[in-house]
Tab-separated table of C-alpha atoms in Angstrom:
chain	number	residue	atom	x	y	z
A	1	UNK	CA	5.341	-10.233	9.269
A	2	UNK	CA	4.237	-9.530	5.634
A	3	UNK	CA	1.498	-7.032	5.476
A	4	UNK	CA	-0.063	-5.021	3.264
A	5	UNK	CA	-1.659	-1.410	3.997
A	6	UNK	CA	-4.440	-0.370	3.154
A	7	UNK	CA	-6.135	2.989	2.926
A	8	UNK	CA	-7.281	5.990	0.889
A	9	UNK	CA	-5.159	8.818	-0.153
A	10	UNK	CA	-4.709	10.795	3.415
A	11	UNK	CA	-5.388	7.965	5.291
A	12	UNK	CA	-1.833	7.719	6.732
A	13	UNK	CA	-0.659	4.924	5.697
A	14	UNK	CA	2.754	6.505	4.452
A	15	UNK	CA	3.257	7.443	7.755
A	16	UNK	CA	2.047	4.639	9.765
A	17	UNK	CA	4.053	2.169	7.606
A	18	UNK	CA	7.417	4.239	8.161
A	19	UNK	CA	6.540	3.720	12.001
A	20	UNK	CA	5.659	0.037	11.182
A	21	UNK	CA	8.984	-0.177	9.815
A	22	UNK	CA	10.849	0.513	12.446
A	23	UNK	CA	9.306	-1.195	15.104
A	24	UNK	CA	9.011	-4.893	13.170
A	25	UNK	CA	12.546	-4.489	11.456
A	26	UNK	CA	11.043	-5.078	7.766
A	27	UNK	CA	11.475	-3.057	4.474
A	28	UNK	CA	8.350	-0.704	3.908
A	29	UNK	CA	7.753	-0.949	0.091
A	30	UNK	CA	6.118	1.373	-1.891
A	31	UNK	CA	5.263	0.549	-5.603
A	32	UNK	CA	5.779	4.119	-6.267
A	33	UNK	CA	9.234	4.125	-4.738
A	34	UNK	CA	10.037	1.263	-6.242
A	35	UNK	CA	9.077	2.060	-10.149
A	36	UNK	CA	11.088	4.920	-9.901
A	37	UNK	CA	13.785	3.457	-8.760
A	38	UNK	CA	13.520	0.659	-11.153
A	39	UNK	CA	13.332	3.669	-14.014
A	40	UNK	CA	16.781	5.329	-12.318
A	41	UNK	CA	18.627	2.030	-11.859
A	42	UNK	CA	18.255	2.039	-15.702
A	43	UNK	CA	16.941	-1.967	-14.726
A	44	UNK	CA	15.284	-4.060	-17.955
A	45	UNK	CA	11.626	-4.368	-15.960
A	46	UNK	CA	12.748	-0.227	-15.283
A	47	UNK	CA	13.416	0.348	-18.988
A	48	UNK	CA	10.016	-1.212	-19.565
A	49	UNK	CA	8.324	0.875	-16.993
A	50	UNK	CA	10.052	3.788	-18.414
A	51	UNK	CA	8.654	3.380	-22.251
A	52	UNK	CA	5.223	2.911	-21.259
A	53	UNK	CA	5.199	6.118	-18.635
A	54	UNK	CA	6.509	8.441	-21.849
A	55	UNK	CA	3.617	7.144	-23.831
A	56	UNK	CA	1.505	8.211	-21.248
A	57	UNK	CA	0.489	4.500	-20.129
A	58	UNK	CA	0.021	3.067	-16.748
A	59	UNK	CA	2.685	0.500	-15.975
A	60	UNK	CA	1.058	-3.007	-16.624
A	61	UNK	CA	0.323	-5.133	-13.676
A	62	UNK	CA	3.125	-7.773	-15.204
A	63	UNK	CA	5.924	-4.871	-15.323
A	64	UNK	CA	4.565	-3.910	-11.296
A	65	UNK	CA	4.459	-7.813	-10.338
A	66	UNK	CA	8.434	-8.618	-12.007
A	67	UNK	CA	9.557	-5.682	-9.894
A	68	UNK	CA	8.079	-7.045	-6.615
A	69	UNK	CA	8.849	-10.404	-7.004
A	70	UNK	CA	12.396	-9.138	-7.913
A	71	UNK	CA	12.324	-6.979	-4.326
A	72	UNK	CA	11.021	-10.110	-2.570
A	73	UNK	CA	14.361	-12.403	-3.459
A	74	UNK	CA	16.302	-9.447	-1.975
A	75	UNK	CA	17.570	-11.035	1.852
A	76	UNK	CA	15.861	-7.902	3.752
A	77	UNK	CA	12.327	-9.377	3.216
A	78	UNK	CA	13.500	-12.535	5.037
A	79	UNK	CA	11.338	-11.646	7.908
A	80	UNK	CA	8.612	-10.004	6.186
A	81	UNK	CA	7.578	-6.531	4.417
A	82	UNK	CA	5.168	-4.071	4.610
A	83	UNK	CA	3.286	-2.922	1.337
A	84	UNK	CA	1.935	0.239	0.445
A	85	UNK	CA	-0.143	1.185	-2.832
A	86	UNK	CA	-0.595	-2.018	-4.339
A	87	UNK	CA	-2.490	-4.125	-4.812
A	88	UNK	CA	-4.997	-1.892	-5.968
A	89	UNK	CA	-7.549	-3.611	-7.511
A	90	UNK	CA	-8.736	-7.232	-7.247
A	91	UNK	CA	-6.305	-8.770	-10.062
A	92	UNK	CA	-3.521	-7.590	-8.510
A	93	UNK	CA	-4.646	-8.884	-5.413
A	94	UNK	CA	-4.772	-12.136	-6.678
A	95	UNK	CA	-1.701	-11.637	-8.612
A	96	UNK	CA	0.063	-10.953	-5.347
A	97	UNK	CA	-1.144	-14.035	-3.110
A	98	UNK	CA	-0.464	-16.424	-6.411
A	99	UNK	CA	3.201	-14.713	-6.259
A	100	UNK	CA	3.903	-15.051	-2.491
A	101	UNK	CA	2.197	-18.204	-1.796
A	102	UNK	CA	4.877	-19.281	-5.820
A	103	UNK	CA	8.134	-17.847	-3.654
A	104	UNK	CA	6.968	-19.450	0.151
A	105	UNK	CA	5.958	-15.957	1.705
A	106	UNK	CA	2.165	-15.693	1.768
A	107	UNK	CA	0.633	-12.383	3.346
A	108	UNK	CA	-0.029	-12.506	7.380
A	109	UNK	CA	-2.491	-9.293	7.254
A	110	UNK	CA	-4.519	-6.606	5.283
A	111	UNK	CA	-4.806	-3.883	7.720
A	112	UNK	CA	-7.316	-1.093	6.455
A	113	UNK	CA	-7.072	2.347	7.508
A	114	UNK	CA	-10.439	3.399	7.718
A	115	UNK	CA	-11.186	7.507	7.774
A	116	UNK	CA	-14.439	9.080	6.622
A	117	UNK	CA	-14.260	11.005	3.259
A	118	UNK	CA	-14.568	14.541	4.530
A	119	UNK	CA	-11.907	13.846	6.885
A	120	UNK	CA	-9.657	13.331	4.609
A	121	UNK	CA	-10.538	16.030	1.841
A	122	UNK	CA	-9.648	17.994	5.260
A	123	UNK	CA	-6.109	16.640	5.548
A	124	UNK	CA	-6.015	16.569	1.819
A	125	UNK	CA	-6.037	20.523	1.625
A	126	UNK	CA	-3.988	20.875	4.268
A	127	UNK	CA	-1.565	18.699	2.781
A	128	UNK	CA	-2.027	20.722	-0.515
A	129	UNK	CA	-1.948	24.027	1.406
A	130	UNK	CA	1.365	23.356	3.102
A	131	UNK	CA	3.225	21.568	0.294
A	132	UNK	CA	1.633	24.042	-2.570
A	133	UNK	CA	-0.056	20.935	-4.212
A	134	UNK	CA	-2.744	21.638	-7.002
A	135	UNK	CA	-4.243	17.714	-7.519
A	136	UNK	CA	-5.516	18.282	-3.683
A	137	UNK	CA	-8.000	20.543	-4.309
A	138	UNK	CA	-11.426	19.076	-3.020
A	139	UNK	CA	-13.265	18.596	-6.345
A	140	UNK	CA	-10.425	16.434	-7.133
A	141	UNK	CA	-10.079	14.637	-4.030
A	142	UNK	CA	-13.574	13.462	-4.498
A	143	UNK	CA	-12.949	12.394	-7.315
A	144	UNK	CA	-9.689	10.495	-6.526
A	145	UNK	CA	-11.701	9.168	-3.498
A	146	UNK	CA	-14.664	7.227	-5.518
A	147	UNK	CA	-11.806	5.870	-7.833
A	148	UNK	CA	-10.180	4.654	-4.864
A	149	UNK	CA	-13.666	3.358	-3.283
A	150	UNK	CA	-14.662	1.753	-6.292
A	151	UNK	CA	-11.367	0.041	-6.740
A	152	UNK	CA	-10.666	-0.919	-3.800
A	153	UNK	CA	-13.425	-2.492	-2.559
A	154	UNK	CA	-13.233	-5.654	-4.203
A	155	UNK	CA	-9.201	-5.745	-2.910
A	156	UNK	CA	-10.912	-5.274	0.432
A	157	UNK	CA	-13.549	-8.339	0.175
A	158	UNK	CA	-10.601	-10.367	-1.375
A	159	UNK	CA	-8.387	-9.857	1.945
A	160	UNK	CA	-11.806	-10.552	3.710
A	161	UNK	CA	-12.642	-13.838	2.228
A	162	UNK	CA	-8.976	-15.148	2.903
A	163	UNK	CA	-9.314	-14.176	6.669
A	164	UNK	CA	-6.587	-11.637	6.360
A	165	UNK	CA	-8.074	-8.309	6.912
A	166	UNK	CA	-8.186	-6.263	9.920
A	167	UNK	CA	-9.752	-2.851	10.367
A	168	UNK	CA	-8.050	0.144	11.943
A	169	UNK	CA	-9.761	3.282	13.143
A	170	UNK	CA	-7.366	5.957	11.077
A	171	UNK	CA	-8.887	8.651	13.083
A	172	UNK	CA	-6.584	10.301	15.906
A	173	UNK	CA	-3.238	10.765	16.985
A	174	UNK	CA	-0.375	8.703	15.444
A	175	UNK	CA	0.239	7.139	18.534
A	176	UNK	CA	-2.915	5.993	18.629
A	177	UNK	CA	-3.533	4.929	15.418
A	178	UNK	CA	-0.483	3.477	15.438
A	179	UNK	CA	-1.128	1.335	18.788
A	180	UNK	CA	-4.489	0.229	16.869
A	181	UNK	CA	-2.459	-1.407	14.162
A	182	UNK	CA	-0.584	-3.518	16.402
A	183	UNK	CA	-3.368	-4.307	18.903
A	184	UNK	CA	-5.079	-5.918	15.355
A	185	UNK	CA	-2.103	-7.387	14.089
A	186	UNK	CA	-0.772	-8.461	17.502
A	187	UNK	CA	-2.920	-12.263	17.116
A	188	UNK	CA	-0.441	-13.311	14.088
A	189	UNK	CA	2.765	-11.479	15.733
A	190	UNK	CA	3.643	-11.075	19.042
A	191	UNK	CA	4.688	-7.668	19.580
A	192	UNK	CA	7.504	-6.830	21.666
């Protein structure tokens, strides 16, 4: 099962995909996770990373793509993956299915977390009240929100087009939000 998550920030999908993990026996890859890793593995694509994030740069969507394809050839995505933060706008998105369908592991799902906006500037500020977090504060959340919206949108008609993308009420308990995902995924993998 290779999927990728989908979701703005607060939506759970941190959470959810550590569950996912666990239950379909693949990696859960985060490109955040990863880059730093990359940068503290002292790697060449990390040494790359790491000159553009002193300048102040983003990390190029050919630095992000050599580090997942590199991930991909490792034997634990065998049976799949689960990925979380990327792709975030449309040319990665197509960067990623020309990459997976290149290496023989095109993506089974997109599955969306959908929660309304005030819902999550809600769990936002909890999140920021309990972990003392200043780039939570609801002005900011908005904000981080409509760059998210207006990125994402077009990575959301892209997984539409291709038949891959399944909506999931993010709303409620984990269990239940986690039961969702499978129900919608269940069609492409039989869960056990």
């Amino acid at each position: 099962m290779r999927l990728v998550l989908l979701g703005a920030p607060g939506s759970g999908k941190g959470t959810q995909a550590a569950r996912l993990k666990d239950h379909l026996q693949v990696p859960h890859i985060s490109t955040g996770d990863l880059l730093r890793a990359e940068v503290a593995a002292g790697s060449p694509l990390g040494m790359q990373a790491k000159e553009v994030m002193a300048r102040g740069d983003l990390v190029s969507d050919e630095i992000l793509l050599g580090m997942l394809e590199d991930r991909f050839s490792r034997a634990d995505t065998d049976h799949g993956f689960i990925l979380d933060g990327y792709p975030r706008n449309l040319a990665q998105a197509a960067a990623l299915d020309a990459l997976l369908v290149r290496i023989g592991q095109p993506m089974d799902a997109a599955v969306q977390l959908e929660v309304d906006n005030e819902l999550l500037i809600e769990r936002l500020a909890g999140r920021a009240q309990a972990e003392g977090r200043s780039d939570d504060n609801p002005e900011s959340v908005r904000k981080r929100l409509t760059v998210y919206d207006e990125q994402t949108a077009p990575v959301i008609e892209f997984y539409r087009q291709h038949g891959q993308l399944t909506v999931v009420d993010g709303v409620g308990g984990l269990d239940d939000v986690f039961n969702r995902i499978l129900e919608a995924i269940a069609p492409s993998h039989p869960v056990g």
